[in-house]
């Protein structure tokens, strides 16, 4: 069983976080622990037309972002790591610099201090020098930075296929492969 913490912060790209939860829901070998930032709740409504309760229903466990006593706030609670999708520049800055004023940031901090995987899917364009410095700082802290870049080798038919591919890449470090993901197999 893979225990994954899923963080959704207030960046454009709510469909990425929502689809991540949908794909993980189809995997019996995955257990999800979700924390959605308060600002992300509004973005979910604006971008996807879904409520916080609807997104929480996709996870096995869900926590309020103010609940600093939640299981995922402690290193003694064993997880395989965390994916933040999407990751706002504010959340990126907090993770990169150890600023843990909410549960999403604390959970990432715990994963990093326990040497667990943390995958960030940052959403911003263009990137400022501050963003770039924070991305580098997060990488140096141990995060995998996975911007949702367009890919074409898998011949995506639409945006949904692009999102599935990004999620497949985000799950690779956890040895999870969603059925919707087609990795490059090379040419023979």
PDB file of C-alpha atoms in Angstrom:
ATOM      1  CA  UNK A   1       0.000   0.000   0.000  1.00  0.00           C
ATOM      2  CA  UNK A   2       1.323   3.436  -0.979  1.00  0.00           C
ATOM      3  CA  UNK A   3       0.271   6.264   1.339  1.00  0.00           C
ATOM      4  CA  UNK A   4       0.374   9.571  -0.496  1.00  0.00           C
ATOM      5  CA  UNK A   5      -0.338  13.044   0.789  1.00  0.00           C
ATOM      6  CA  UNK A   6      -1.979  15.182  -1.865  1.00  0.00           C
ATOM      7  CA  UNK A   7      -1.839  18.935  -1.484  1.00  0.00           C
ATOM      8  CA  UNK A   8      -3.909  21.274  -3.616  1.00  0.00           C
ATOM      9  CA  UNK A   9      -2.933  24.937  -3.415  1.00  0.00           C
ATOM     10  CA  UNK A  10      -4.410  28.032  -5.031  1.00  0.00           C
ATOM     11  CA  UNK A  11      -2.791  28.057  -8.440  1.00  0.00           C
ATOM     12  CA  UNK A  12      -4.311  27.746 -11.873  1.00  0.00           C
ATOM     13  CA  UNK A  13      -4.582  24.078 -12.788  1.00  0.00           C
ATOM     14  CA  UNK A  14      -7.128  22.651 -10.358  1.00  0.00           C
ATOM     15  CA  UNK A  15      -7.956  20.010 -12.957  1.00  0.00           C
ATOM     16  CA  UNK A  16      -4.503  18.515 -12.379  1.00  0.00           C
ATOM     17  CA  UNK A  17      -5.136  17.968  -8.667  1.00  0.00           C
ATOM     18  CA  UNK A  18      -8.649  16.731  -9.243  1.00  0.00           C
ATOM     19  CA  UNK A  19      -7.559  14.274 -11.947  1.00  0.00           C
ATOM     20  CA  UNK A  20      -4.686  13.071  -9.750  1.00  0.00           C
ATOM     21  CA  UNK A  21      -7.201  12.112  -7.073  1.00  0.00           C
ATOM     22  CA  UNK A  22      -9.479  10.456  -9.651  1.00  0.00           C
ATOM     23  CA  UNK A  23      -6.642   8.317 -11.006  1.00  0.00           C
ATOM     24  CA  UNK A  24      -5.403   7.378  -7.533  1.00  0.00           C
ATOM     25  CA  UNK A  25      -8.960   6.416  -6.572  1.00  0.00           C
ATOM     26  CA  UNK A  26      -8.795   3.734  -9.296  1.00  0.00           C
ATOM     27  CA  UNK A  27      -5.646   2.231  -7.746  1.00  0.00           C
ATOM     28  CA  UNK A  28      -6.369  -0.116  -4.840  1.00  0.00           C
ATOM     29  CA  UNK A  29      -2.690  -0.003  -3.887  1.00  0.00           C
ATOM     30  CA  UNK A  30      -2.870   3.740  -3.129  1.00  0.00           C
ATOM     31  CA  UNK A  31      -4.209   5.476  -0.020  1.00  0.00           C
ATOM     32  CA  UNK A  32      -4.661   9.238  -0.264  1.00  0.00           C
ATOM     33  CA  UNK A  33      -4.468  11.909   2.430  1.00  0.00           C
ATOM     34  CA  UNK A  34      -5.730  15.242   1.118  1.00  0.00           C
ATOM     35  CA  UNK A  35      -5.261  18.813   2.273  1.00  0.00           C
ATOM     36  CA  UNK A  36      -6.710  21.675   0.234  1.00  0.00           C
ATOM     37  CA  UNK A  37      -5.672  25.226   1.046  1.00  0.00           C
ATOM     38  CA  UNK A  38      -8.485  27.670   1.808  1.00  0.00           C
ATOM     39  CA  UNK A  39      -7.624  29.784  -1.233  1.00  0.00           C
ATOM     40  CA  UNK A  40      -7.696  26.650  -3.415  1.00  0.00           C
ATOM     41  CA  UNK A  41     -11.283  25.987  -2.368  1.00  0.00           C
ATOM     42  CA  UNK A  42     -12.382  29.079  -4.304  1.00  0.00           C
ATOM     43  CA  UNK A  43     -10.262  28.125  -7.325  1.00  0.00           C
ATOM     44  CA  UNK A  44     -11.858  24.666  -7.418  1.00  0.00           C
ATOM     45  CA  UNK A  45     -15.261  26.313  -7.679  1.00  0.00           C
ATOM     46  CA  UNK A  46     -14.133  28.813 -10.322  1.00  0.00           C
ATOM     47  CA  UNK A  47     -12.139  26.452 -12.549  1.00  0.00           C
ATOM     48  CA  UNK A  48     -13.950  23.151 -12.149  1.00  0.00           C
ATOM     49  CA  UNK A  49     -17.338  23.983 -10.674  1.00  0.00           C
ATOM     50  CA  UNK A  50     -16.761  21.589  -7.777  1.00  0.00           C
ATOM     51  CA  UNK A  51     -17.087  22.099  -4.055  1.00  0.00           C
ATOM     52  CA  UNK A  52     -14.510  21.254  -1.433  1.00  0.00           C
ATOM     53  CA  UNK A  53     -16.721  18.380  -0.303  1.00  0.00           C
ATOM     54  CA  UNK A  54     -16.724  16.934  -3.824  1.00  0.00           C
ATOM     55  CA  UNK A  55     -12.938  16.982  -4.070  1.00  0.00           C
ATOM     56  CA  UNK A  56     -12.582  15.589  -0.533  1.00  0.00           C
ATOM     57  CA  UNK A  57     -14.845  12.691  -1.507  1.00  0.00           C
ATOM     58  CA  UNK A  58     -12.168  11.555  -3.978  1.00  0.00           C
ATOM     59  CA  UNK A  59      -9.625  11.051  -1.164  1.00  0.00           C
ATOM     60  CA  UNK A  60      -9.456   8.316   1.443  1.00  0.00           C
ATOM     61  CA  UNK A  61      -8.740  10.874   4.170  1.00  0.00           C
ATOM     62  CA  UNK A  62      -9.087  14.645   4.180  1.00  0.00           C
ATOM     63  CA  UNK A  63      -7.848  17.286   6.592  1.00  0.00           C
ATOM     64  CA  UNK A  64      -8.624  20.952   7.195  1.00  0.00           C
ATOM     65  CA  UNK A  65      -5.628  23.162   6.391  1.00  0.00           C
ATOM     66  CA  UNK A  66      -5.723  24.596   9.935  1.00  0.00           C
ATOM     67  CA  UNK A  67      -5.535  21.151  11.583  1.00  0.00           C
ATOM     68  CA  UNK A  68      -1.911  21.125  12.678  1.00  0.00           C
ATOM     69  CA  UNK A  69      -2.678  18.089  14.878  1.00  0.00           C
ATOM     70  CA  UNK A  70      -3.590  15.891  11.884  1.00  0.00           C
ATOM     71  CA  UNK A  71      -1.731  12.623  11.397  1.00  0.00           C
ATOM     72  CA  UNK A  72       0.126  13.983   8.348  1.00  0.00           C
ATOM     73  CA  UNK A  73       1.658  16.763  10.500  1.00  0.00           C
ATOM     74  CA  UNK A  74       3.952  14.241  12.188  1.00  0.00           C
ATOM     75  CA  UNK A  75       6.952  12.344  10.894  1.00  0.00           C
ATOM     76  CA  UNK A  76       5.894   9.321  12.934  1.00  0.00           C
ATOM     77  CA  UNK A  77       2.936   8.908  10.563  1.00  0.00           C
ATOM     78  CA  UNK A  78       4.446   6.836   7.764  1.00  0.00           C
ATOM     79  CA  UNK A  79       3.764   7.952   4.204  1.00  0.00           C
ATOM     80  CA  UNK A  80       5.570   7.454   0.917  1.00  0.00           C
ATOM     81  CA  UNK A  81       5.595  11.179   0.302  1.00  0.00           C
ATOM     82  CA  UNK A  82       3.578  14.022  -1.116  1.00  0.00           C
ATOM     83  CA  UNK A  83       2.446  15.563  -4.387  1.00  0.00           C
ATOM     84  CA  UNK A  84       1.345  19.203  -4.520  1.00  0.00           C
ATOM     85  CA  UNK A  85      -0.823  19.684  -7.606  1.00  0.00           C
ATOM     86  CA  UNK A  86      -1.115  22.455  -8.478  1.00  0.00           C
ATOM     87  CA  UNK A  87       1.564  24.208  -6.474  1.00  0.00           C
ATOM     88  CA  UNK A  88       1.147  27.971  -6.193  1.00  0.00           C
ATOM     89  CA  UNK A  89       4.178  30.228  -5.985  1.00  0.00           C
ATOM     90  CA  UNK A  90       3.163  31.074  -2.402  1.00  0.00           C
ATOM     91  CA  UNK A  91       3.118  27.391  -1.476  1.00  0.00           C
ATOM     92  CA  UNK A  92       6.387  26.833  -3.336  1.00  0.00           C
ATOM     93  CA  UNK A  93       8.012  29.652  -1.334  1.00  0.00           C
ATOM     94  CA  UNK A  94       6.726  28.206   1.942  1.00  0.00           C
ATOM     95  CA  UNK A  95       8.003  24.709   1.141  1.00  0.00           C
ATOM     96  CA  UNK A  96      11.357  25.960  -0.162  1.00  0.00           C
ATOM     97  CA  UNK A  97      12.008  28.023   2.947  1.00  0.00           C
ATOM     98  CA  UNK A  98      10.430  25.914   5.694  1.00  0.00           C
ATOM     99  CA  UNK A  99       7.562  28.293   6.429  1.00  0.00           C
ATOM    100  CA  UNK A 100       4.834  26.018   7.793  1.00  0.00           C
ATOM    101  CA  UNK A 101       1.826  28.115   8.754  1.00  0.00           C
ATOM    102  CA  UNK A 102      -0.755  25.591   7.497  1.00  0.00           C
ATOM    103  CA  UNK A 103      -1.106  21.817   7.248  1.00  0.00           C
ATOM    104  CA  UNK A 104      -0.219  21.625   3.556  1.00  0.00           C
ATOM    105  CA  UNK A 105       3.121  23.331   4.213  1.00  0.00           C
ATOM    106  CA  UNK A 106       3.709  21.355   7.416  1.00  0.00           C
ATOM    107  CA  UNK A 107       3.051  18.038   5.635  1.00  0.00           C
ATOM    108  CA  UNK A 108       5.590  18.920   2.936  1.00  0.00           C
ATOM    109  CA  UNK A 109       8.084  19.989   5.601  1.00  0.00           C
ATOM    110  CA  UNK A 110       7.598  16.675   7.421  1.00  0.00           C
ATOM    111  CA  UNK A 111       8.157  14.716   4.213  1.00  0.00           C
ATOM    112  CA  UNK A 112      11.360  16.607   3.509  1.00  0.00           C
ATOM    113  CA  UNK A 113      12.757  16.222   7.030  1.00  0.00           C
ATOM    114  CA  UNK A 114      11.956  12.501   6.933  1.00  0.00           C
ATOM    115  CA  UNK A 115      13.622  12.216   3.479  1.00  0.00           C
ATOM    116  CA  UNK A 116      10.388  11.246   1.752  1.00  0.00           C
ATOM    117  CA  UNK A 117       9.569  12.167  -1.832  1.00  0.00           C
ATOM    118  CA  UNK A 118       7.902  15.511  -2.503  1.00  0.00           C
ATOM    119  CA  UNK A 119       6.741  16.258  -6.038  1.00  0.00           C
ATOM    120  CA  UNK A 120       5.699  19.824  -6.837  1.00  0.00           C
ATOM    121  CA  UNK A 121       3.661  20.665  -9.923  1.00  0.00           C
ATOM    122  CA  UNK A 122       4.147  24.437 -10.041  1.00  0.00           C
ATOM    123  CA  UNK A 123       1.693  26.550 -12.034  1.00  0.00           C
ATOM    124  CA  UNK A 124       2.777  30.010 -13.047  1.00  0.00           C
ATOM    125  CA  UNK A 125       3.864  31.666 -16.260  1.00  0.00           C
ATOM    126  CA  UNK A 126       6.023  33.486 -16.939  1.00  0.00           C
ATOM    127  CA  UNK A 127       8.381  32.812 -14.054  1.00  0.00           C
ATOM    128  CA  UNK A 128      10.067  35.683 -12.239  1.00  0.00           C
ATOM    129  CA  UNK A 129      13.587  35.490 -10.841  1.00  0.00           C
ATOM    130  CA  UNK A 130      12.048  35.049  -7.391  1.00  0.00           C
ATOM    131  CA  UNK A 131      10.048  32.051  -8.648  1.00  0.00           C
ATOM    132  CA  UNK A 132      13.161  30.568 -10.240  1.00  0.00           C
ATOM    133  CA  UNK A 133      15.177  31.034  -7.033  1.00  0.00           C
ATOM    134  CA  UNK A 134      12.402  29.385  -5.019  1.00  0.00           C
ATOM    135  CA  UNK A 135      12.198  26.489  -7.492  1.00  0.00           C
ATOM    136  CA  UNK A 136      15.941  25.961  -7.123  1.00  0.00           C
ATOM    137  CA  UNK A 137      15.681  26.213  -3.322  1.00  0.00           C
ATOM    138  CA  UNK A 138      12.884  23.601  -3.312  1.00  0.00           C
ATOM    139  CA  UNK A 139      14.986  21.322  -5.513  1.00  0.00           C
ATOM    140  CA  UNK A 140      17.963  21.742  -3.178  1.00  0.00           C
ATOM    141  CA  UNK A 141      15.683  20.916  -0.228  1.00  0.00           C
ATOM    142  CA  UNK A 142      14.816  17.605  -1.894  1.00  0.00           C
ATOM    143  CA  UNK A 143      11.694  18.318  -3.934  1.00  0.00           C
ATOM    144  CA  UNK A 144      11.138  17.041  -7.451  1.00  0.00           C
ATOM    145  CA  UNK A 145      10.008  19.943  -9.623  1.00  0.00           C
ATOM    146  CA  UNK A 146       7.587  18.803 -12.315  1.00  0.00           C
ATOM    147  CA  UNK A 147       6.125  21.752 -14.228  1.00  0.00           C
ATOM    148  CA  UNK A 148       3.117  20.739 -16.313  1.00  0.00           C
ATOM    149  CA  UNK A 149       4.948  21.033 -19.621  1.00  0.00           C
ATOM    150  CA  UNK A 150       3.273  19.972 -22.828  1.00  0.00           C
ATOM    151  CA  UNK A 151       4.538  16.702 -24.286  1.00  0.00           C
ATOM    152  CA  UNK A 152       3.808  15.280 -27.714  1.00  0.00           C
ATOM    153  CA  UNK A 153       5.627  11.938 -28.107  1.00  0.00           C
ATOM    154  CA  UNK A 154       2.606  10.108 -26.686  1.00  0.00           C
ATOM    155  CA  UNK A 155       0.364  11.764 -29.312  1.00  0.00           C
ATOM    156  CA  UNK A 156      -2.138  13.381 -26.934  1.00  0.00           C
ATOM    157  CA  UNK A 157      -5.601  13.904 -28.374  1.00  0.00           C
ATOM    158  CA  UNK A 158      -6.559  16.706 -26.003  1.00  0.00           C
ATOM    159  CA  UNK A 159      -5.765  18.589 -22.801  1.00  0.00           C
ATOM    160  CA  UNK A 160      -7.058  15.678 -20.716  1.00  0.00           C
ATOM    161  CA  UNK A 161      -4.393  13.412 -22.225  1.00  0.00           C
ATOM    162  CA  UNK A 162      -1.747  16.032 -21.426  1.00  0.00           C
ATOM    163  CA  UNK A 163      -2.917  16.147 -17.800  1.00  0.00           C
ATOM    164  CA  UNK A 164      -2.911  12.342 -17.538  1.00  0.00           C
ATOM    165  CA  UNK A 165       0.661  12.295 -18.822  1.00  0.00           C
ATOM    166  CA  UNK A 166       1.819  14.858 -16.254  1.00  0.00           C
ATOM    167  CA  UNK A 167       0.157  12.881 -13.476  1.00  0.00           C
ATOM    168  CA  UNK A 168       1.775   9.681 -14.709  1.00  0.00           C
ATOM    169  CA  UNK A 169       5.175  11.386 -14.478  1.00  0.00           C
ATOM    170  CA  UNK A 170       4.361  12.644 -10.959  1.00  0.00           C
ATOM    171  CA  UNK A 171       3.449   9.128  -9.803  1.00  0.00           C
ATOM    172  CA  UNK A 172       6.544   7.428 -11.241  1.00  0.00           C
ATOM    173  CA  UNK A 173       8.715   8.198  -8.167  1.00  0.00           C
ATOM    174  CA  UNK A 174       6.127   6.338  -6.061  1.00  0.00           C
ATOM    175  CA  UNK A 175       6.121   3.273  -8.352  1.00  0.00           C
ATOM    176  CA  UNK A 176       2.510   3.909  -9.324  1.00  0.00           C
ATOM    177  CA  UNK A 177       1.363   3.839 -12.930  1.00  0.00           C
ATOM    178  CA  UNK A 178      -2.156   4.945 -13.815  1.00  0.00           C
ATOM    179  CA  UNK A 179      -3.792   3.157 -16.736  1.00  0.00           C
ATOM    180  CA  UNK A 180      -4.095   6.515 -18.541  1.00  0.00           C
ATOM    181  CA  UNK A 181      -0.292   6.999 -18.611  1.00  0.00           C
ATOM    182  CA  UNK A 182       1.787   5.914 -21.588  1.00  0.00           C
ATOM    183  CA  UNK A 183       5.497   6.211 -20.836  1.00  0.00           C
ATOM    184  CA  UNK A 184       8.055   6.435 -23.611  1.00  0.00           C
ATOM    185  CA  UNK A 185       9.073   2.912 -24.600  1.00  0.00           C
ATOM    186  CA  UNK A 186      11.694   3.763 -27.167  1.00  0.00           C
ATOM    187  CA  UNK A 187      11.970   2.848 -30.812  1.00  0.00           C
ATOM    188  CA  UNK A 188      13.076  -0.613 -31.864  1.00  0.00           C
TER     189      UNK A 188
END
